[in-house]
Amino acid sequence: MDMELNETQRAIEDSCTRLFARKAGPSRARLLRAEGGFDRPLLEEMQSAGFLDLFDDAETGPLAAALVTEWASTAAALAPIGQRALIAPAAMSDIPPLVVAVGEKGRKGPVRYAAEADLLILLDGDDAQAVRKGDFVAEPVDSKFGYPMARIASAKGTALAAGSGRTARNWWRVAIAAEVAGIGRAALDLTIRYLKDRVQFDRPIASYQAIQHRLVDCHVSTDAVQWAAREAAYHRAPDELAASAAIAAEETAYRLFYEMHQLTGAIGFTREYDLHLWTMRLQTLRQEAGGINSHAHDLVHARWG
Amino acid sequence: MEFDWSKDETEFRSALKDFLSSELPEGFDAFDMPEHDAKEFSKTFAVKLAERGWLTPAWPKAYGGLDQSPWQSLILSEEMVAHGEPRFGQYMCVNWVGPALILAGTDEQKEYHLKRISRGDVMWCQGFSEPGAGSDLASLRTRAIWDGKDYVINGEKIWTSYAGVADFCFLLARTDGEAHKHRGISIFLVPTDAPGLTIRNIPSLFFDGAFNQCTFENVRAPASWMLGPENGGWPIIRKLLVNERVGVARYRRAARSLERAAKIAKAEGLFDDPTVLEALGRARAACEAARVLVYRVIDERAKGRYPDLTAYVYRVATIRAERAVYEAELHIEGLAGMAEGSVAAKQFGHAVTAGVATGTLEMQLNLIARDIVGGVGA
């Protein structure tokens, strides 16, 4: 057991930090959201740097892929990184194309990045199918919740190996947790900075104990989901750890959304302030992979039959 | 970063599990027993642990330990609480009273006390909290004044666990009334039968014998009872309180309670009830979060640091786990949970006291805030 990054992981972190500082960040996310797009160039750069293919690399393994997903999310990267780096390589043996979307058969509602996807992985219970571009119809829907989304009108794919739906769902949960962890860290940092700067009643808002305790609760929740995601990824997303991480993600997303916006006050309701570039995504992530009901159901049945 | 147990660690856990399963009756829980019975049981049990070197395995070999790593200590704590903590209050001696003696004791103190602790025939209590000093421990007012022959101790300790069955008290007292509050504190190793020391049980809402009031009236303490330098108690306490904060794998005990509740839920067909599933899922996830967060504390200790922030974060997470487990159990048992002996009723005390034991939740929040928010004025 070692909770610190090893040399390889640290090197990946350094490269990611440099790449995201140049190519991602809130300004870039804002621009992309205004245009209704997503960050294909970033995804391409990540692919050429090898960051999307760490999952099957013997030296790095899925933990590194989860870390990259987390860090990208801290940098507000607007691209389906967890889908490509974690879920697709776990569900299929072929090398996945660049843009992957993941949805669930029979569930209502739009799917993140579906209109842009080269490949749609559709989960159906324990099974899954791969649907290539051209074999599905995705109708874009307007959404304020952080991501480009589209409703799947029809899809005709080929079945993936038996059990791949279950595997993909577990990795989906880990990806959600990694993403929430990354968002949580960024939203919390931004909010702490703001509350240290903003003075009300002659004191920085962050100096009030009532405020500090709520920030700390958010910090603990963010730590919890971050480490749950990392551990689950390291152990290759077994049912229980994956569902636990997703439940922690739901708890964190719920807590952070309200607290960050409440503590930031009215400026946090504006599009001019950066907070929403992270936090609005939390609402979507809370609902993915079936949301809390599905995570809890699967956790309980995996553990207690 | 990696999350694997070493071969030694896995074998240690497995050997402990086998031993505990064969030695303890199904469903054993020392905290369900009357305090005196639990103490007597722990004395017999500790001998068996000591025979295997498992009573004080983290202690250095020079003091009869096995030089085990902090990771092995965690495994020991997890397995003990998962099996009802047959060491009862002796875990305190092993986790931090002993290490405090190793850190700061004289040869005579080590010789006498470490031997007794490692034989498992002694119980300690900690004389920390006072009516006017709880989370703000350093404001304690119990005085120990040197009269040329002995220290003379006067004062009051309160909410003291295990005092009614303890043989010694690890006492904090003020030896310099003029110094800054952190700098005038000394540690005394006081036998609980010392003349002038009166122990009164305070009936508890939760656990038999959990609370006591210890009154010191002109208790004469020879200099040989002092641990560490005069007025130098606080640095020792600060280092060792981390051991106390992570010494009991509360999340593991809570997870065990949740197992019982889940069994009931399954038997009663409640696995179709989404509110039960959600509560169970949330509780299990909370236990798991505390488990993985304690790893960060242990990792720092294994690397020779004395962790602060990670230990406080872990404490907050483990308090959440205790409460989430109780909530899930209420969803499952409903009014049946109000009956004595129910799973929820047993968990209730742990869920409530978790937020106060070893320093209040709010104090942990303050300490984390100091780190993540930093200096921002009053």
XYZ file of C-alpha atoms in Angstrom:
683
model
C 0.000 0.000 0.000
C 1.367 3.390 -0.930
C -0.756 6.523 -1.122
C 1.780 8.654 -2.939
C 2.259 8.836 -6.693
C 5.089 6.701 -7.990
C 7.610 8.017 -10.476
C 5.594 7.070 -13.550
C 2.379 8.474 -12.119
C 4.164 11.676 -11.205
C 5.558 12.013 -14.702
C 2.047 11.572 -16.127
C 0.748 14.159 -13.688
C 3.429 16.639 -14.742
C 2.663 16.159 -18.429
C -1.077 16.443 -17.813
C -0.606 19.599 -15.777
C 1.349 21.174 -18.612
C -1.072 20.018 -21.284
C -4.186 21.136 -19.413
C -2.621 24.492 -18.546
C -2.147 25.119 -22.269
C -5.203 23.453 -23.742
C -7.952 23.167 -21.129
C -9.157 25.356 -18.249
C -12.297 27.337 -17.598
C -11.895 29.827 -20.480
C -11.655 27.006 -22.957
C -14.657 25.254 -21.397
C -16.647 28.479 -21.559
C -15.868 28.929 -25.237
C -16.778 25.362 -26.065
C -20.037 25.590 -24.133
C -20.950 28.792 -25.948
C -20.413 27.072 -29.272
C -22.187 23.917 -28.161
C -19.175 21.784 -28.923
C -16.651 19.653 -27.141
C -12.865 19.489 -27.076
C -11.854 17.200 -29.911
C -8.400 18.815 -30.265
C -7.674 18.155 -26.589
C -8.777 14.563 -26.946
C -6.520 14.194 -29.997
C -3.562 15.613 -28.117
C -4.246 13.310 -25.213
C -4.389 10.373 -27.561
C -1.134 11.215 -29.256
C 0.499 11.655 -25.837
C -0.748 8.196 -24.898
C -2.989 9.409 -22.049
C -6.056 7.637 -23.401
C -4.383 4.242 -23.622
C -3.021 3.768 -20.123
C -5.680 1.244 -19.137
C -4.031 -1.747 -20.799
C -0.482 -0.552 -20.337
C 1.151 -2.994 -17.935
C 3.264 -0.289 -16.333
C 0.465 2.174 -15.627
C -2.800 0.235 -15.581
C -6.292 1.577 -15.024
C -5.363 3.623 -11.947
C -3.345 5.979 -14.129
C -6.285 6.227 -16.541
C -8.543 7.146 -13.612
C -6.051 9.733 -12.386
C -5.937 11.329 -15.824
C -9.750 11.411 -15.852
C -9.742 13.096 -12.441
C -7.093 15.671 -13.361
C -8.761 16.473 -16.689
C -11.961 17.122 -14.829
C -10.209 19.470 -12.409
C -9.032 21.350 -15.492
C -12.658 21.572 -16.728
C -11.739 19.585 -19.846
C -14.879 19.197 -21.926
C -14.356 15.803 -23.552
C -15.429 12.203 -22.886
C -12.154 11.163 -21.300
C -13.397 8.599 -18.777
C -15.515 6.979 -21.485
C -12.490 6.573 -23.739
C -9.777 5.955 -21.168
C -11.647 3.712 -18.711
C -14.990 2.372 -19.910
C -14.275 1.494 -23.540
C -11.034 -0.443 -22.959
C -12.709 -2.384 -20.162
C -15.747 -3.297 -22.261
C -14.175 -4.175 -25.613
C -11.095 -5.886 -26.914
C -10.646 -3.680 -30.029
C -8.884 -0.371 -29.722
C -11.735 2.098 -29.318
C -12.102 5.131 -31.581
C -11.403 8.601 -30.258
C -14.844 9.734 -29.168
C -16.879 7.328 -27.091
C -20.295 7.865 -25.511
C -21.873 5.533 -23.002
C -25.598 5.077 -22.447
C -28.027 2.561 -21.135
C -30.736 0.820 -23.072
C -34.227 1.503 -21.814
C -33.255 4.529 -19.774
C -34.924 7.765 -20.700
C -32.971 10.899 -21.253
C -30.037 12.115 -23.265
C -26.504 10.744 -23.352
C -23.379 12.851 -22.923
C -21.394 13.403 -26.136
C -23.676 11.064 -28.124
C -24.016 13.362 -31.140
C -20.240 13.674 -31.423
C -19.401 10.040 -30.692
C -17.620 7.687 -33.085
C -18.808 4.838 -30.920
C -21.764 4.413 -28.615
C -21.520 1.745 -25.955
C -25.043 0.790 -24.940
C -25.439 -1.157 -21.732
C -28.257 -3.625 -21.392
C -28.157 -5.344 -18.020
C -25.050 -7.498 -17.849
C -24.584 -7.213 -21.598
C -23.609 -4.390 -23.876
C -23.388 -3.545 -27.519
C -21.069 -1.390 -29.529
C -22.799 0.906 -31.989
C -20.607 2.556 -34.577
C -21.144 6.031 -35.976
C -23.781 5.816 -38.678
C -25.568 2.962 -36.937
C -27.243 5.186 -34.381
C -29.200 8.402 -34.525
C -28.506 10.965 -31.817
C -30.680 14.048 -31.616
C -28.971 16.880 -29.741
C -30.927 18.357 -26.842
C -30.358 21.713 -25.203
C -29.072 21.374 -21.682
C -27.596 23.776 -19.181
C -26.035 20.902 -17.243
C -22.463 21.139 -18.379
C -22.136 18.753 -21.312
C -23.242 18.401 -24.919
C -26.041 15.834 -24.849
C -28.167 13.992 -27.356
C -31.111 11.647 -27.207
C -30.623 8.288 -28.881
C -33.447 7.870 -31.403
C -32.330 4.516 -32.776
C -29.310 2.275 -32.492
C -28.197 -0.925 -34.138
C -25.014 -2.359 -32.802
C -23.114 -5.566 -32.322
C -23.039 -7.425 -29.068
C -19.907 -7.207 -26.974
C -18.669 -10.210 -24.998
C -21.022 -11.638 -22.388
C -20.785 -9.735 -19.105
C -19.315 -6.650 -20.689
C -22.363 -4.605 -19.654
C -21.645 -5.281 -16.033
C -17.954 -4.540 -16.475
C -18.708 -1.337 -18.349
C -21.208 -0.228 -15.699
C -18.640 -0.702 -12.971
C -16.062 1.337 -14.880
C -18.706 3.922 -15.646
C -19.178 4.309 -11.899
C -15.453 4.660 -11.346
C -15.269 7.232 -14.151
C -18.133 9.208 -12.612
C -16.392 9.145 -9.236
C -13.077 10.260 -10.745
C -14.812 13.064 -12.568
C -16.736 14.222 -9.498
C -13.489 14.136 -7.491
C -11.762 16.342 -10.052
C -14.668 18.763 -10.244
C -14.992 18.857 -6.476
C -11.360 19.786 -6.004
C -11.542 22.608 -8.552
C -14.872 23.995 -7.333
C -13.703 23.913 -3.749
C -10.392 25.638 -4.529
C -12.175 28.359 -6.459
C -14.711 28.870 -3.684
C -12.094 28.997 -0.921
C -10.116 31.595 -2.889
C -13.225 33.668 -3.407
C -14.286 33.510 0.228
C -10.811 34.506 1.382
C -10.907 37.559 -0.877
C -14.441 38.726 -0.355
C -14.954 40.861 2.724
C -18.345 41.256 4.351
C -19.023 42.851 7.726
C -15.336 43.884 7.713
C -14.000 40.328 7.592
C -13.134 37.867 4.850
C -16.109 35.530 4.538
C -13.759 32.547 4.932
C -12.871 33.684 8.443
C -16.323 32.789 9.776
C -16.392 29.429 11.508
C -19.886 28.705 10.199
C -18.489 29.000 6.682
C -15.270 27.107 7.414
C -17.078 24.047 8.752
C -19.136 23.771 5.597
C -16.035 24.101 3.430
C -14.390 21.359 5.452
C -17.396 19.065 5.026
C -17.041 19.549 1.284
C -13.312 18.893 1.513
C -13.880 15.612 3.377
C -16.495 14.499 0.837
C -14.161 15.340 -2.023
C -11.324 13.385 -0.391
C -13.694 10.468 0.132
C -14.767 10.216 -3.493
C -11.249 10.858 -4.764
C -9.746 7.987 -2.803
C -12.705 5.676 -3.359
C -12.342 6.205 -7.116
C -8.592 5.649 -7.059
C -8.824 2.494 -5.012
C -11.656 1.086 -7.132
C -9.677 1.796 -10.305
C -6.567 0.142 -8.907
C -8.526 -3.000 -8.095
C -10.132 -2.991 -11.565
C -13.602 -1.871 -10.564
C -15.041 -4.796 -8.657
C -18.826 -4.502 -8.125
C -18.748 -3.307 -4.534
C -15.908 -0.818 -4.740
C -17.276 0.650 -7.969
C -20.771 1.101 -6.545
C -19.374 2.499 -3.278
C -17.321 5.032 -5.203
C -20.384 6.054 -7.223
C -22.441 6.498 -4.056
C -19.658 8.637 -2.594
C -19.733 10.600 -5.858
C -23.467 11.171 -5.539
C -23.109 12.339 -1.944
C -20.262 14.670 -2.867
C -21.991 16.046 -5.948
C -25.138 16.789 -3.966
C -23.301 18.431 -1.086
C -20.867 20.426 -3.190
C -23.370 21.791 -5.640
C -25.539 23.396 -3.000
C -22.705 24.476 -0.734
C -20.470 25.975 -3.408
C -23.344 27.991 -4.862
C -24.752 28.973 -1.499
C -21.366 30.082 -0.157
C -20.468 31.942 -3.347
C -23.741 33.838 -3.344
C -25.258 35.660 -6.292
C -22.117 35.879 -8.393
C -22.195 32.084 -8.499
C -25.537 32.246 -10.329
C -23.971 34.055 -13.250
C -22.418 32.714 -16.412
C -19.692 35.324 -16.079
C -18.236 33.599 -13.033
C -16.398 30.298 -13.577
C -17.998 28.162 -10.875
C -20.789 26.811 -13.089
C -18.264 25.435 -15.575
C -17.577 22.742 -13.003
C -20.627 22.549 -10.794
C -23.377 22.249 -13.412
C -21.774 19.003 -14.513
C -22.385 17.546 -11.086
C -26.121 17.406 -11.696
C -25.612 15.255 -14.776
C -23.112 12.993 -13.065
C -25.543 12.388 -10.196
C -27.979 10.851 -12.662
C -25.612 8.758 -14.754
C -25.406 4.967 -14.650
C -28.820 4.886 -13.025
C -28.030 7.299 -10.205
C -28.111 6.529 -6.525
C -30.935 3.972 -6.744
C -29.026 1.864 -9.202
C -25.677 2.171 -7.380
C -27.267 1.244 -4.047
C -29.235 -1.641 -5.542
C -26.130 -3.109 -7.144
C -23.981 -2.578 -4.070
C -26.466 -4.254 -1.757
C -26.999 -7.210 -4.076
C -23.293 -7.641 -4.740
C -22.562 -7.676 -1.034
C -25.547 -9.379 0.500
C -27.106 -11.302 -2.387
C 0.311 4.783 -5.563
C -0.905 1.255 -5.122
C -3.488 -0.440 -2.953
C -2.162 -3.960 -2.431
C -1.473 -5.647 0.862
C 1.916 -7.300 1.115
C 2.203 -11.046 1.577
C 3.123 -10.568 5.243
C 0.139 -8.328 5.804
C -2.268 -10.726 4.135
C -0.925 -13.640 6.129
C -1.107 -11.672 9.354
C -4.741 -10.786 8.733
C -5.634 -14.310 7.839
C -3.917 -15.757 10.921
C -5.668 -13.217 13.130
C -9.034 -14.037 11.603
C -8.563 -17.759 12.118
C -7.479 -17.254 15.697
C -10.302 -14.860 16.582
C -12.983 -16.991 14.929
C -11.871 -20.058 16.828
C -11.470 -18.276 20.186
C -14.568 -16.101 20.314
C -18.222 -17.052 20.361
C -20.303 -15.988 17.333
C -21.477 -12.397 17.725
C -19.094 -11.620 20.600
C -18.987 -7.944 21.496
C -17.089 -6.708 24.547
C -19.031 -3.453 24.447
C -22.286 -5.320 25.064
C -20.875 -6.817 28.274
C -20.897 -5.325 31.782
C -17.634 -3.431 32.118
C -16.165 -5.609 34.840
C -16.876 -8.820 32.894
C -15.371 -7.326 29.764
C -12.227 -6.434 31.692
C -11.884 -9.918 33.167
C -12.447 -11.483 29.759
C -9.840 -9.187 28.212
C -7.238 -10.244 30.775
C -7.609 -13.909 29.946
C -7.748 -13.189 26.248
C -4.722 -10.901 26.302
C -2.583 -13.725 27.642
C -3.422 -15.774 24.544
C -2.642 -12.798 22.334
C 0.607 -12.151 24.166
C 1.682 -15.786 23.665
C 1.526 -15.153 19.921
C 3.145 -11.724 20.136
C -0.129 -10.121 19.021
C -0.811 -8.019 22.057
C 1.912 -5.470 21.343
C 3.106 -6.371 17.848
C 3.842 -2.799 16.791
C 6.195 -2.187 19.687
C 9.931 -2.394 19.081
C 11.511 -5.799 19.659
C 13.525 -4.339 22.519
C 10.273 -3.882 24.420
C 8.810 -7.279 23.640
C 7.083 -6.309 20.404
C 7.464 -7.609 16.869
C 8.444 -4.296 15.269
C 5.383 -4.532 13.064
C 4.529 -1.712 10.694
C 1.688 0.782 11.128
C -0.107 -1.174 8.384
C -0.037 -4.279 10.536
C -1.323 -2.244 13.473
C -4.241 -1.189 11.323
C -4.936 -4.799 10.402
C -4.808 -5.743 14.078
C -7.247 -2.975 14.959
C -9.601 -3.871 12.094
C -9.707 -7.529 12.970
C -10.085 -6.934 16.696
C -13.063 -4.608 16.303
C -14.508 -6.820 13.603
C -14.585 -9.549 16.236
C -16.026 -7.473 19.078
C -12.756 -6.025 20.470
C -11.873 -8.801 22.945
C -9.051 -6.593 24.272
C -11.744 -4.231 25.556
C -10.017 -1.102 26.936
C -6.573 -2.653 26.656
C -6.309 -1.403 23.083
C -5.504 1.982 24.641
C -2.476 0.598 26.465
C -1.246 -1.037 23.313
C -1.932 1.850 20.944
C -0.699 4.841 22.826
C 0.015 4.403 26.549
C 2.800 1.947 25.733
C 4.186 4.054 22.871
C 4.136 7.105 25.177
C 6.196 5.164 27.705
C 8.576 3.998 25.005
C 8.923 7.571 23.776
C 9.417 9.303 27.097
C 9.595 6.809 29.968
C 12.489 6.258 32.351
C 14.095 2.819 32.451
C 12.186 2.018 35.645
C 8.870 3.137 34.163
C 9.453 1.100 31.038
C 10.524 -1.927 32.996
C 7.461 -1.878 35.213
C 4.656 -0.595 32.996
C 5.591 -2.023 29.608
C 5.943 -5.464 31.153
C 2.498 -5.253 32.702
C 0.887 -3.960 29.509
C 2.505 -6.654 27.444
C 1.238 -9.297 29.862
C -2.280 -7.937 29.367
C -3.126 -7.785 33.059
C -3.497 -4.043 33.389
C -6.058 -1.455 32.349
C -5.468 2.253 31.973
C -7.724 5.235 31.742
C -6.835 8.668 30.467
C -7.216 11.603 32.803
C -7.637 14.279 30.174
C -11.037 16.034 30.112
C -12.114 18.267 32.962
C -15.352 20.065 33.711
C -13.776 23.185 32.175
C -11.506 21.536 29.578
C -12.883 19.207 26.922
C -11.882 19.818 23.317
C -9.805 22.711 24.610
C -7.703 20.209 26.498
C -4.749 22.517 27.107
C -6.870 24.755 29.321
C -6.939 22.014 31.979
C -6.691 23.217 35.575
C -5.807 20.142 37.622
C -2.689 21.232 39.485
C 0.361 19.255 40.555
C 2.540 21.320 42.886
C 5.971 20.221 44.062
C 6.187 20.494 47.844
C 9.831 19.512 48.127
C 9.082 15.818 48.469
C 6.204 14.952 46.107
C 3.919 16.549 43.615
C 0.578 17.210 45.281
C -2.284 16.809 42.842
C -5.637 18.530 43.190
C -8.353 18.739 40.595
C -11.104 16.984 38.749
C -11.224 14.816 35.661
C -14.507 13.966 34.027
C -16.106 11.743 31.327
C -13.210 9.358 31.954
C -13.782 6.022 30.226
C -12.709 2.811 31.979
C -11.748 4.633 35.220
C -13.969 2.297 37.232
C -11.967 -0.741 36.127
C -8.580 0.852 35.445
C -5.422 0.182 37.437
C -3.634 3.341 36.309
C -4.556 6.781 35.120
C -2.540 8.558 32.438
C -3.000 11.962 33.974
C -2.415 15.424 32.567
C -1.869 18.088 35.202
C -0.568 21.633 35.271
C 2.827 21.970 36.903
C 3.396 25.594 35.913
C 0.468 27.920 36.384
C 2.310 30.909 34.938
C 3.505 29.479 31.629
C 1.575 29.575 28.348
C -1.179 27.011 28.649
C 0.498 24.426 26.407
C 3.828 24.733 28.204
C 2.873 24.104 31.805
C 1.470 20.597 31.468
C 3.071 17.393 32.747
C 2.079 13.743 32.528
C 1.710 11.540 35.609
C 1.239 7.789 35.787
C -1.085 7.500 38.767
C -2.308 4.233 40.297
C -6.093 4.448 40.648
C -5.833 3.279 44.265
C -3.669 6.256 45.202
C -4.878 7.813 48.463
C -6.940 10.921 47.724
C -8.199 9.740 44.338
C -11.952 9.106 44.277
C -13.720 7.651 41.266
C -17.458 8.101 40.847
C -19.410 6.474 38.050
C -21.619 8.791 36.012
C -24.553 6.839 34.565
C -24.317 6.902 30.773
C -27.092 6.872 28.186
C -25.112 4.395 26.166
C -22.502 2.123 27.695
C -22.038 0.501 31.086
C -19.359 2.295 33.075
C -18.423 4.550 30.192
C -18.266 7.738 32.194
C -16.537 8.509 35.449
C -15.540 11.486 37.484
C -12.095 11.323 39.093
C -11.471 13.678 41.975
C -7.890 14.288 43.088
C -7.617 15.600 46.634
C -4.039 16.072 47.759
C -2.929 12.970 45.882
C 0.791 12.642 46.548
C 2.741 11.748 43.424
C 6.464 11.016 43.758
C 8.648 12.362 40.949
C 8.999 8.792 39.658
C 5.363 8.948 38.495
C 6.093 11.756 36.067
C 6.412 10.749 32.418
C 8.751 12.897 30.358
C 10.079 16.265 31.443
C 8.304 18.573 33.830
C 6.082 20.939 31.799
C 6.891 18.880 28.698
C 3.731 16.777 28.499
C 2.029 18.530 25.620
C 4.425 17.594 22.777
C 4.169 13.946 23.843
C 0.383 14.106 23.835
C 0.230 15.776 20.434
C 2.295 13.055 18.849
C 0.343 10.263 20.427
C -3.167 11.550 20.035
C -2.898 10.578 16.387
C -2.556 6.985 17.570
C -5.699 7.475 19.570
C -7.644 9.009 16.692
C -6.951 6.150 14.330
C -6.400 3.474 16.955
C -9.920 2.139 16.871
C -11.125 1.106 13.439
C -14.586 2.497 14.109
C -15.602 2.164 10.472
C -14.907 -1.549 10.701
C -17.019 -1.937 13.822
C -19.808 0.060 12.173
C -19.528 -2.103 9.061
C -19.949 -5.167 11.261
C -23.105 -3.713 12.746
C -24.351 -2.992 9.227
C -23.771 -6.636 8.284
C -26.196 -7.642 11.024
C -28.770 -5.140 9.846
C -28.439 -6.282 6.227
C -29.024 -9.857 7.318
C -32.275 -8.788 8.966
C -33.302 -6.762 5.928
C -32.728 -9.722 3.667
C -34.578 -12.150 5.929
C -37.545 -9.794 6.112
C -37.695 -9.266 2.349
C -36.721 -5.601 2.546
C -34.271 -5.758 -0.350
C -37.136 -4.681 -2.620
C -37.619 -1.467 -0.698
C -35.708 1.334 -2.448
C -35.424 3.388 0.756
C -33.771 0.461 2.521
C -31.450 -0.161 -0.414
C -30.451 3.469 -0.563
C -29.818 3.713 3.175
C -27.833 0.472 3.184
C -25.846 1.561 0.140
C -25.055 4.955 1.598
C -23.993 3.430 4.918
C -21.766 0.845 3.312
C -20.187 3.494 1.079
C -19.577 5.704 4.128
C -17.768 2.835 5.905
C -15.715 2.207 2.783
C -14.821 5.883 2.465
C -13.565 5.968 6.056
C -11.582 2.783 5.427
C -9.748 4.170 2.415
C -9.178 7.522 4.134
C -7.510 5.868 7.113
C -4.980 4.423 4.681
C -3.644 7.914 4.085
C -3.021 8.344 7.804
C -1.304 4.987 8.073
C 0.747 5.695 4.955
C 2.106 8.864 6.567
C 2.892 7.065 9.795
C 4.606 4.280 7.898
C 6.761 6.969 6.291
C 7.786 8.307 9.682
C 5.532 11.357 9.839
C 3.033 12.341 12.486
C -0.037 13.034 10.387
C -2.462 15.766 11.374
C -4.713 16.790 8.501
C -5.320 13.307 7.125
C -6.145 12.028 10.615
C -8.750 14.742 11.139
C -10.276 14.077 7.713
C -10.458 10.388 8.534
C -12.163 11.170 11.863
C -14.863 13.197 10.151
C -15.422 10.391 7.647
C -15.635 7.746 10.347
C -18.166 9.805 12.320
C -20.273 10.022 9.164
C -20.015 6.246 8.770
C -21.155 5.576 12.342
C -24.193 7.777 11.826
C -25.057 6.475 8.359
C -25.016 2.924 9.693
C -27.405 3.826 12.494
C -29.720 5.568 10.016
C -29.764 2.514 7.760
C -30.543 0.322 10.726
C -33.476 2.524 11.656
C -34.813 2.181 8.109
C -34.596 -1.569 8.511
C -35.736 -2.070 12.078
C -38.120 0.844 12.492
C -39.723 0.831 15.926
C -38.167 -2.561 16.637
C -34.920 -0.597 16.790
C -36.146 1.061 19.981
C -36.093 -2.268 21.833
C -33.040 -3.014 23.982
C -30.725 -5.436 22.232
C -31.763 -4.440 18.697
C -29.051 -3.777 16.153
C -29.989 -0.086 15.918
C -30.121 0.357 19.694
C -26.608 -1.048 19.995
C -25.293 1.153 17.216
C -26.988 4.253 18.622
C -24.376 4.867 21.328
C -21.500 4.537 18.874
C -23.217 6.841 16.377
C -23.759 9.537 18.992
C -20.482 9.330 20.884
C -18.285 9.169 17.780
C -18.628 12.915 17.306
C -17.284 13.700 20.770
C -14.776 10.974 21.652
C -11.088 11.927 21.141
C -12.032 15.555 20.527
C -15.252 16.881 19.108
C -16.154 16.816 15.461
C -16.180 20.610 15.483
C -12.620 20.693 16.734
C -11.560 18.407 13.908
C -13.383 20.722 11.487
C -11.531 23.716 12.927
C -8.197 21.984 12.527
C -8.897 21.001 8.924
C -10.102 24.530 8.199
C -6.839 25.927 9.503
C -5.107 23.858 6.874
C -7.367 24.279 3.843
C -8.449 27.870 4.421
C -5.312 29.124 6.126
C -4.934 32.469 7.869
C -7.830 34.777 7.086
C -8.080 36.845 10.242
C -10.512 36.523 13.106
